[in-house]
CSV table of C-alpha atoms in Angstrom, one decimal:
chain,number,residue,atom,x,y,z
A,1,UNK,CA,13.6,51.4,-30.0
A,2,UNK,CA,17.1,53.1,-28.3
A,3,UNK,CA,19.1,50.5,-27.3
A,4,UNK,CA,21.1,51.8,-23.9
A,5,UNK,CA,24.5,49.9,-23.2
A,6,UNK,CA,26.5,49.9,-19.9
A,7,UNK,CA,26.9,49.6,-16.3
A,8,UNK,CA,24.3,48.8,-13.7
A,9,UNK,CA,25.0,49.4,-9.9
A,10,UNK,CA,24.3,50.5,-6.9
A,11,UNK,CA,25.0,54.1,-5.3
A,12,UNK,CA,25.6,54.2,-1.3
A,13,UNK,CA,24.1,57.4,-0.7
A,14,UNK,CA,24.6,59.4,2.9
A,15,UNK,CA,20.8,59.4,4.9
A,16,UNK,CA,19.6,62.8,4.0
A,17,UNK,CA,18.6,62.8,7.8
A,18,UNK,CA,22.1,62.8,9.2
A,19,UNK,CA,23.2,66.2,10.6
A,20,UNK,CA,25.7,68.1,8.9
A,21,UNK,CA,29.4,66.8,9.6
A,22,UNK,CA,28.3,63.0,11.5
A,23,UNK,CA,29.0,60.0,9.4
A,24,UNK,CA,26.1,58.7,9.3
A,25,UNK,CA,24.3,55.5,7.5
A,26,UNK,CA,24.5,55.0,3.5
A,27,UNK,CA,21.5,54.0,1.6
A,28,UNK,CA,21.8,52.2,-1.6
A,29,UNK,CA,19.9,53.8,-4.4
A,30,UNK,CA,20.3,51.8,-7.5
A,31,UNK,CA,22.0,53.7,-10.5
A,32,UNK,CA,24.9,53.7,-12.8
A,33,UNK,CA,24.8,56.4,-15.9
A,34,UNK,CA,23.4,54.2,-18.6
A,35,UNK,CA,21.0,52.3,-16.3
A,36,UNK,CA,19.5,55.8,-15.5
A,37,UNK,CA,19.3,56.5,-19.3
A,38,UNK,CA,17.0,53.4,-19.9
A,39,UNK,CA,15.4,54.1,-16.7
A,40,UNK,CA,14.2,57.4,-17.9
A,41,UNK,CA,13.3,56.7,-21.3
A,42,UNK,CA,11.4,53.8,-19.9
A,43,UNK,CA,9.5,56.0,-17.9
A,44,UNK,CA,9.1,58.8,-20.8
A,45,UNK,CA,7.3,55.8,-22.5
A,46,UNK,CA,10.2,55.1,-25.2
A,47,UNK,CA,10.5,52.0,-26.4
A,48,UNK,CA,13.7,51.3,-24.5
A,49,UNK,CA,16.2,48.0,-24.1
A,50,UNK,CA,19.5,47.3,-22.1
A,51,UNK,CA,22.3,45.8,-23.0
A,52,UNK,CA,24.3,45.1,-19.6
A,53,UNK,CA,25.1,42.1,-17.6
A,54,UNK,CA,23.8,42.5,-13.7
A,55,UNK,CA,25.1,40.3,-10.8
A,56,UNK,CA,22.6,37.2,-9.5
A,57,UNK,CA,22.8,39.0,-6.2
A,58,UNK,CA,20.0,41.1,-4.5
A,59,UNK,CA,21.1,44.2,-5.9
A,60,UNK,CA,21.0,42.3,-9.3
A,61,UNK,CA,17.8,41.6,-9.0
A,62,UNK,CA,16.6,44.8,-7.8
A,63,UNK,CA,18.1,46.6,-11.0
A,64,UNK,CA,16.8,43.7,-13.1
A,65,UNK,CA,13.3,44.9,-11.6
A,66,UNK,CA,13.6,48.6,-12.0
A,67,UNK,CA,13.8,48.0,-15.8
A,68,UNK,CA,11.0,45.6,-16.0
A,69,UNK,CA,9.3,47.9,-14.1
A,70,UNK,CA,9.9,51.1,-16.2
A,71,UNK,CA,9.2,49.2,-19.0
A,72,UNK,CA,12.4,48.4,-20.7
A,73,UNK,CA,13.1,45.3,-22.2
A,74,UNK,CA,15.8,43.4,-20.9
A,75,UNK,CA,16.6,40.3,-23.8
A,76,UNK,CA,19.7,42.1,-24.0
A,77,UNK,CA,20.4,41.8,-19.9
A,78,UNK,CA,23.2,38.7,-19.0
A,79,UNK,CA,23.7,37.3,-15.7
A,80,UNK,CA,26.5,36.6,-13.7
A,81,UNK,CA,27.3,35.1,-10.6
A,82,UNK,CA,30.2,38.1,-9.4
A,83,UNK,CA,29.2,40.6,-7.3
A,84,UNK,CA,27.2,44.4,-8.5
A,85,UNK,CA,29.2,47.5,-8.7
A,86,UNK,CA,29.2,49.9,-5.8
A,87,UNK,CA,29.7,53.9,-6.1
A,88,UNK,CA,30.0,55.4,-2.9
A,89,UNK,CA,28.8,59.1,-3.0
A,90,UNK,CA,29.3,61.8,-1.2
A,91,UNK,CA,26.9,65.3,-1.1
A,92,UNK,CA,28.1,68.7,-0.8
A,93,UNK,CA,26.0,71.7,0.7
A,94,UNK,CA,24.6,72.2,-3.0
A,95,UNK,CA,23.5,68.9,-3.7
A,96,UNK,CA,26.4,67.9,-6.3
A,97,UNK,CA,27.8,64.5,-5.9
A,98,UNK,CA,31.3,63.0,-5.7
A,99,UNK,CA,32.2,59.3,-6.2
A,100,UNK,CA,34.3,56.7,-5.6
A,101,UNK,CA,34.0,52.7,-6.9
A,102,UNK,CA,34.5,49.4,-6.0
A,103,UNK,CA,34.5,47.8,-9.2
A,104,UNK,CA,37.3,44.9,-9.0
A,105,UNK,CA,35.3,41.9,-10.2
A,106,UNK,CA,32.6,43.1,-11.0
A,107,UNK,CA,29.3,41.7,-13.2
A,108,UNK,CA,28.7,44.4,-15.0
A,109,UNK,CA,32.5,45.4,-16.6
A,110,UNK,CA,32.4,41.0,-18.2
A,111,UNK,CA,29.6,42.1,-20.1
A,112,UNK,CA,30.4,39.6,-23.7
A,113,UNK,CA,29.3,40.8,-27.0
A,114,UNK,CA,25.3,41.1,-27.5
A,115,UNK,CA,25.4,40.0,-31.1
A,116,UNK,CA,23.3,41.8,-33.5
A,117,UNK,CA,20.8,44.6,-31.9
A,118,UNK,CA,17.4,44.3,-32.1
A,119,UNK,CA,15.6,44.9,-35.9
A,120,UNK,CA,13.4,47.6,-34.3
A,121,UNK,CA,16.8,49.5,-33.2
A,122,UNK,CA,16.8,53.2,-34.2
A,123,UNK,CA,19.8,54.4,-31.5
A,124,UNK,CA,22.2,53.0,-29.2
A,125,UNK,CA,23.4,55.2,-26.3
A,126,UNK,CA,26.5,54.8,-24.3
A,127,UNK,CA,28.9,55.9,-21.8
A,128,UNK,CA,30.9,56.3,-18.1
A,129,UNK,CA,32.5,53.5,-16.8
A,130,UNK,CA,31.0,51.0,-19.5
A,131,UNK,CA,34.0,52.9,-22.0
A,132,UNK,CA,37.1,53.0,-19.2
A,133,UNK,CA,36.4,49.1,-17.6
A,134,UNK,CA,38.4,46.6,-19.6
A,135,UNK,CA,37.3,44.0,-20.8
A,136,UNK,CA,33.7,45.4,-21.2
A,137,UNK,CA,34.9,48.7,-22.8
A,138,UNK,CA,36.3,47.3,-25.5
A,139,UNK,CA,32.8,45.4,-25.9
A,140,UNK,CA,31.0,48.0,-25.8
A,141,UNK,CA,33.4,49.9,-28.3
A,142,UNK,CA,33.1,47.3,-30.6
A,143,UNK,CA,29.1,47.6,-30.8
A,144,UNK,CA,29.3,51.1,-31.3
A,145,UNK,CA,31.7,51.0,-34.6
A,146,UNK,CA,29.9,47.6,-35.4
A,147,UNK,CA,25.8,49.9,-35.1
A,148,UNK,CA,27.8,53.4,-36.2
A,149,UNK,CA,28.7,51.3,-39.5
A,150,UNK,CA,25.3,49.9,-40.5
A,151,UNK,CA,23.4,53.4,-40.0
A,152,UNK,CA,22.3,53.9,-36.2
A,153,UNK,CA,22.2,56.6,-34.4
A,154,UNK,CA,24.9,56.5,-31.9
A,155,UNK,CA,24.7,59.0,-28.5
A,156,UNK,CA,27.6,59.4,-26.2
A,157,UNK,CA,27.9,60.6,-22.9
A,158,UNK,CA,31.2,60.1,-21.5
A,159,UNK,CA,30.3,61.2,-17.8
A,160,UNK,CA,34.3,60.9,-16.7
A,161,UNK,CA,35.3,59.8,-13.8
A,162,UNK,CA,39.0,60.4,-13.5
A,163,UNK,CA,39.7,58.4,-10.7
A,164,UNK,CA,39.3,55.2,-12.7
A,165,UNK,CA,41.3,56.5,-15.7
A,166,UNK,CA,45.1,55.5,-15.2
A,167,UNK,CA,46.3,57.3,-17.9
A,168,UNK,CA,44.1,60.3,-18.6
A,169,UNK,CA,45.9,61.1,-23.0
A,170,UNK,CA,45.4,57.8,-23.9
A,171,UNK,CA,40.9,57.7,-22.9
A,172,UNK,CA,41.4,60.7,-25.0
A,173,UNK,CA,43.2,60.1,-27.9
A,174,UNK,CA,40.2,56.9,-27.4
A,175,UNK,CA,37.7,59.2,-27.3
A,176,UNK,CA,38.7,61.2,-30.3
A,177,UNK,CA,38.5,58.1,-32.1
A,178,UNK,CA,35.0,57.6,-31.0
A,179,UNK,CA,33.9,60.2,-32.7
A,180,UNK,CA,33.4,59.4,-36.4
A,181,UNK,CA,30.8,56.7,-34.9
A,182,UNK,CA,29.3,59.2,-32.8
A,183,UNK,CA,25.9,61.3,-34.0
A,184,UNK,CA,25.3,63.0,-30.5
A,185,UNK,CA,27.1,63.9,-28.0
A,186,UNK,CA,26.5,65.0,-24.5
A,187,UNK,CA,28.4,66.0,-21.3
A,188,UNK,CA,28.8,68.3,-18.9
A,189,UNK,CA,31.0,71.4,-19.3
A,190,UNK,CA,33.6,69.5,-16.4
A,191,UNK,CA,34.3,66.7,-18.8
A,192,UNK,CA,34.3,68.2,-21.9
A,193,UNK,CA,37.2,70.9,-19.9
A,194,UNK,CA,39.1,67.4,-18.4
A,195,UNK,CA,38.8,66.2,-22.2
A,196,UNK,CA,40.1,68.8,-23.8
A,197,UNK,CA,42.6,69.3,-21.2
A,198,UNK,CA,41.8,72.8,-20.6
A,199,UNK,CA,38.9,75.3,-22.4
A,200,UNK,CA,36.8,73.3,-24.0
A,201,UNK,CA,35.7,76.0,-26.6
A,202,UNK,CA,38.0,75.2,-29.7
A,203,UNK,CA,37.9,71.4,-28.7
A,204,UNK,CA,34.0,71.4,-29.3
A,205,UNK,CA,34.6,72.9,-32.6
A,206,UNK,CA,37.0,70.1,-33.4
A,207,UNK,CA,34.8,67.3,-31.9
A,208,UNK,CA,31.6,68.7,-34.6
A,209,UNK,CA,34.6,68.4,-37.0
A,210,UNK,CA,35.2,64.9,-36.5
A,211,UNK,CA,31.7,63.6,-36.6
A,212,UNK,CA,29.1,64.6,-34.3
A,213,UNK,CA,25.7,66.4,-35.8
A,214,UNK,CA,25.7,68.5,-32.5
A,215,UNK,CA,27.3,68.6,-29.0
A,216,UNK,CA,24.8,69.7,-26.1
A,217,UNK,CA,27.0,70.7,-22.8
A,218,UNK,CA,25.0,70.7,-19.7
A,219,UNK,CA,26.3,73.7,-16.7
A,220,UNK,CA,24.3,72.5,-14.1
A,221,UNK,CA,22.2,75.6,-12.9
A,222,UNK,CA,23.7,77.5,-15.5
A,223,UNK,CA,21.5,75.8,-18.1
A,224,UNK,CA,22.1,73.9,-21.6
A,225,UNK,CA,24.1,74.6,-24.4
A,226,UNK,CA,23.5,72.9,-28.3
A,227,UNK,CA,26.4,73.2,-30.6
A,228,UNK,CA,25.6,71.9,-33.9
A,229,UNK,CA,27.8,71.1,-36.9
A,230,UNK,CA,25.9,73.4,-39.0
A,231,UNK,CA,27.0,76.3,-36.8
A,232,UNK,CA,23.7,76.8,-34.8
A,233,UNK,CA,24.6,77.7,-31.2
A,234,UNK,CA,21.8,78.1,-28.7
A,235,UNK,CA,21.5,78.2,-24.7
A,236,UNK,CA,18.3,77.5,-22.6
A,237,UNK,CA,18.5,78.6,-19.2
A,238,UNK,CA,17.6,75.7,-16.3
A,239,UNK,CA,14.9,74.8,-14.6
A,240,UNK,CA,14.7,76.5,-10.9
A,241,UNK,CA,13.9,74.3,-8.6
A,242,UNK,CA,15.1,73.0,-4.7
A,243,UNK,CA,18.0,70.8,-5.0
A,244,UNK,CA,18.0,67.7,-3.1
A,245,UNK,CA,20.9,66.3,-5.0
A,246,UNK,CA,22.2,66.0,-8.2
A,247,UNK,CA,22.5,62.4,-9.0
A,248,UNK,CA,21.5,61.4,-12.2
A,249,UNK,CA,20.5,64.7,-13.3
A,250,UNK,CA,22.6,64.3,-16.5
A,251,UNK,CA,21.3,61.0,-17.1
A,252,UNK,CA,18.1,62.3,-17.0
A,253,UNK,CA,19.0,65.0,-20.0
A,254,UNK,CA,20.9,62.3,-21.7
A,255,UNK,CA,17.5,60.1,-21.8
A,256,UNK,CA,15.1,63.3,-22.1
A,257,UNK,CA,16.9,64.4,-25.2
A,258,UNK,CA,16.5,60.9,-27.2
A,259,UNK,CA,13.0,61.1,-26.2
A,260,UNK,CA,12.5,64.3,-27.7
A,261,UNK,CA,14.3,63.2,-30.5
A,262,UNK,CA,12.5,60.3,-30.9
A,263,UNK,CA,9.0,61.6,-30.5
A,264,UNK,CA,9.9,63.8,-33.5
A,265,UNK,CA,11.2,61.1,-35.6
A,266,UNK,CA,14.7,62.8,-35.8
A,267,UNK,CA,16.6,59.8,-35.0
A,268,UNK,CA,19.2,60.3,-37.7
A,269,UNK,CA,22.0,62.5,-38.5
A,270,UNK,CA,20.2,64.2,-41.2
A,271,UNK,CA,17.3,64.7,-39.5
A,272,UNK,CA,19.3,66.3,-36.5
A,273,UNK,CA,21.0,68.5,-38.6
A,274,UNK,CA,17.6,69.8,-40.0
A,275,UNK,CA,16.3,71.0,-36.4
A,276,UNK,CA,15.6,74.3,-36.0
A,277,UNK,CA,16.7,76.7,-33.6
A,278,UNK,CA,12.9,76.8,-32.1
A,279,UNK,CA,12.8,72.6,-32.2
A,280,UNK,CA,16.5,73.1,-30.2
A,281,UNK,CA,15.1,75.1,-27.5
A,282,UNK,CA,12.1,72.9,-27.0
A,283,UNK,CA,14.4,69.9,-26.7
A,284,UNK,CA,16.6,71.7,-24.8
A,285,UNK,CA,13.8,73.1,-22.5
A,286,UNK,CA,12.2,70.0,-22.1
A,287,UNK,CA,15.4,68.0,-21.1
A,288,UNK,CA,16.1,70.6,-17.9
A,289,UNK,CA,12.8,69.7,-16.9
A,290,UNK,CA,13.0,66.7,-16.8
A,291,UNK,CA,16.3,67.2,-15.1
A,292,UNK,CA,15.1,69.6,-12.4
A,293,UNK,CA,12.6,66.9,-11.6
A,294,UNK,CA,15.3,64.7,-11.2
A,295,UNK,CA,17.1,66.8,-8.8
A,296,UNK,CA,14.1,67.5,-6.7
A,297,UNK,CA,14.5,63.9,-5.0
A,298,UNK,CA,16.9,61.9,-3.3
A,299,UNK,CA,19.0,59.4,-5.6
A,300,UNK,CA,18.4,59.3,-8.8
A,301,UNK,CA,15.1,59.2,-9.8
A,302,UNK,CA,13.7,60.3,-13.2
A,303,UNK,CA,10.8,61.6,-14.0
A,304,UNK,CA,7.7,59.8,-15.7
A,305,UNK,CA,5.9,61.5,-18.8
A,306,UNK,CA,3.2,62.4,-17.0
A,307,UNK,CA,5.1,64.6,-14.8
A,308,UNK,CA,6.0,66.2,-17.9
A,309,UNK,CA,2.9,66.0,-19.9
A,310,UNK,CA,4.8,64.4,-23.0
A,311,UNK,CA,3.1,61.2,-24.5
A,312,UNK,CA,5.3,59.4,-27.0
């Protein structure tokens, strides 16, 4: 089972109707970049739970749902009375997404500590605002050194969003300590450039150094990129396909990825050291399927594994 820890919430998307230039009506589309991950593993069919706390609200409810529904289990879901996170988004003529948050208050950033995992447990996944939101960061910080130490697989995806980080060296001299704990990461070539305060190149080399099995950066339509810490370095191109919008694309690659990792039974550092190129690519090709599926509707709505012809 991948455990996926992190914010739930809800994005206030523009009507795709509204002419270009009006300000027109938002719709919310429930999201948040580790909600999508469980989302889309529970719809690949991977045995899936969520460690979160959601609101008592509507919108609680509603994500609460959308697990149950996509199958993932939710014993590690708390409640809370405060209100659910809001991400207002905004859509350029290409379909990428900007944000901005109202998170003062929030349910989902007083998460408390989960305890142990559950036994079945092979990965944990984390990231975005789960890791910058005090006091739940330092929650969710905790479980990953607490897993990391007893032998899980740990993925990161740090999906910055540098409007909510006040003081942009100390999340990274944070990150950089993540590392050690970390088996995989993932993130977009943006934040691994905003990480490494400039080309991200030599930094990725540094990050394997400090503990990852392999790095994949994702360039949008440029495609994917592995780096591994055995030196392997491979590219697939993406997936074409007509954009609607981008959100949760890289969720969807984050979630794709551990399924194709965990359909092979490579949920381990050594194992992901002992891919080959060929079993890169097909994870790698897979993943901007999936992701192309993603973008080929409004909000952000992964696809299932029949879509993709992939039974776990």
């Amino acid at each position: 089972m991948i455990i996926v820890g992190g914010e739930a919430l809800v994005d206030l998307v523009p009507d795709p109707s509204t002419m270009d230039g009006e300000l027109g009506p938002l719709l919310p589309r429930l999201g948040g970049g580790p909600y999508n991950v469980a989302v889309a593993l529970g719809r690949l069919d991977v045995p899936t739970g969520f460690v979160s706390r959601l609101s008592t609200d509507q919108f609680g409810d509603a994500l609460l749902d959308r697990l149950v529904t996509a199958g993932v289990h939710v014993g590690g879901v708390q409640r809370g009375a405060e209100p659910t996170t809001l991400a207002v988004v905004g859509l350029a003529a290409d379909g990428s997404a900007r944000y901005s948050f109202h998170t003062e208050g929030t349910a989902d950033r007083l998460v408390t500590d989960p305890g142990p995992l559950d036994s079945r447990a092979t990965a944990l996944a984390l990231g975005t605002l789960s890791l910058v939101l005090e006091p739940g960061a330092s929650v969710y910080e905790q479980l990953m050194r607490r897993e990391a130490g007893r032998g899980l697989f740990v993925s990161l995806d740090p999906n910055i969003r540098a409007g909510l980080i006040p003081d942009a060296e100390v999340y990274r001299a944070r990150f950089r300590s993540w590392l050690p704990h970390v088996t995989l990461l993932k993130l977009s070539v943006e934040d691994a450039a905003w990480l490494a305060g400039g080309d991200p190149a030599a930094a990725v080399a540094d990050w394997l150094t400090a503990g990852p099995a392999a790095v994949v950066l994702t360039s949008g339509g440029e495609g994917l990129t592995v780096h591994t810490a055995e030196g392997l370095t491979l590219h697939a191109a993406a997936t074409a396909v007509d954009v609607v919008d981008t959100i949760g694309a890289g969720d969807t690659v984050h979630a794709a990825i551990l399924g194709w990792l965990s359909q092979q039974g490579a949920l381990s550092r050594q194992a992901l050291l002992a891919l080959t190129g060929q079993q890169w690519t097909q994870a790698l090709e897979f993943a901007g399927r999936a992701a192309a599926l993603t973008c080929s509707r409004a909000g952000a709505e992964p696809p299932y594994a029949a879509e993709l012809q992939v039974r776990q």
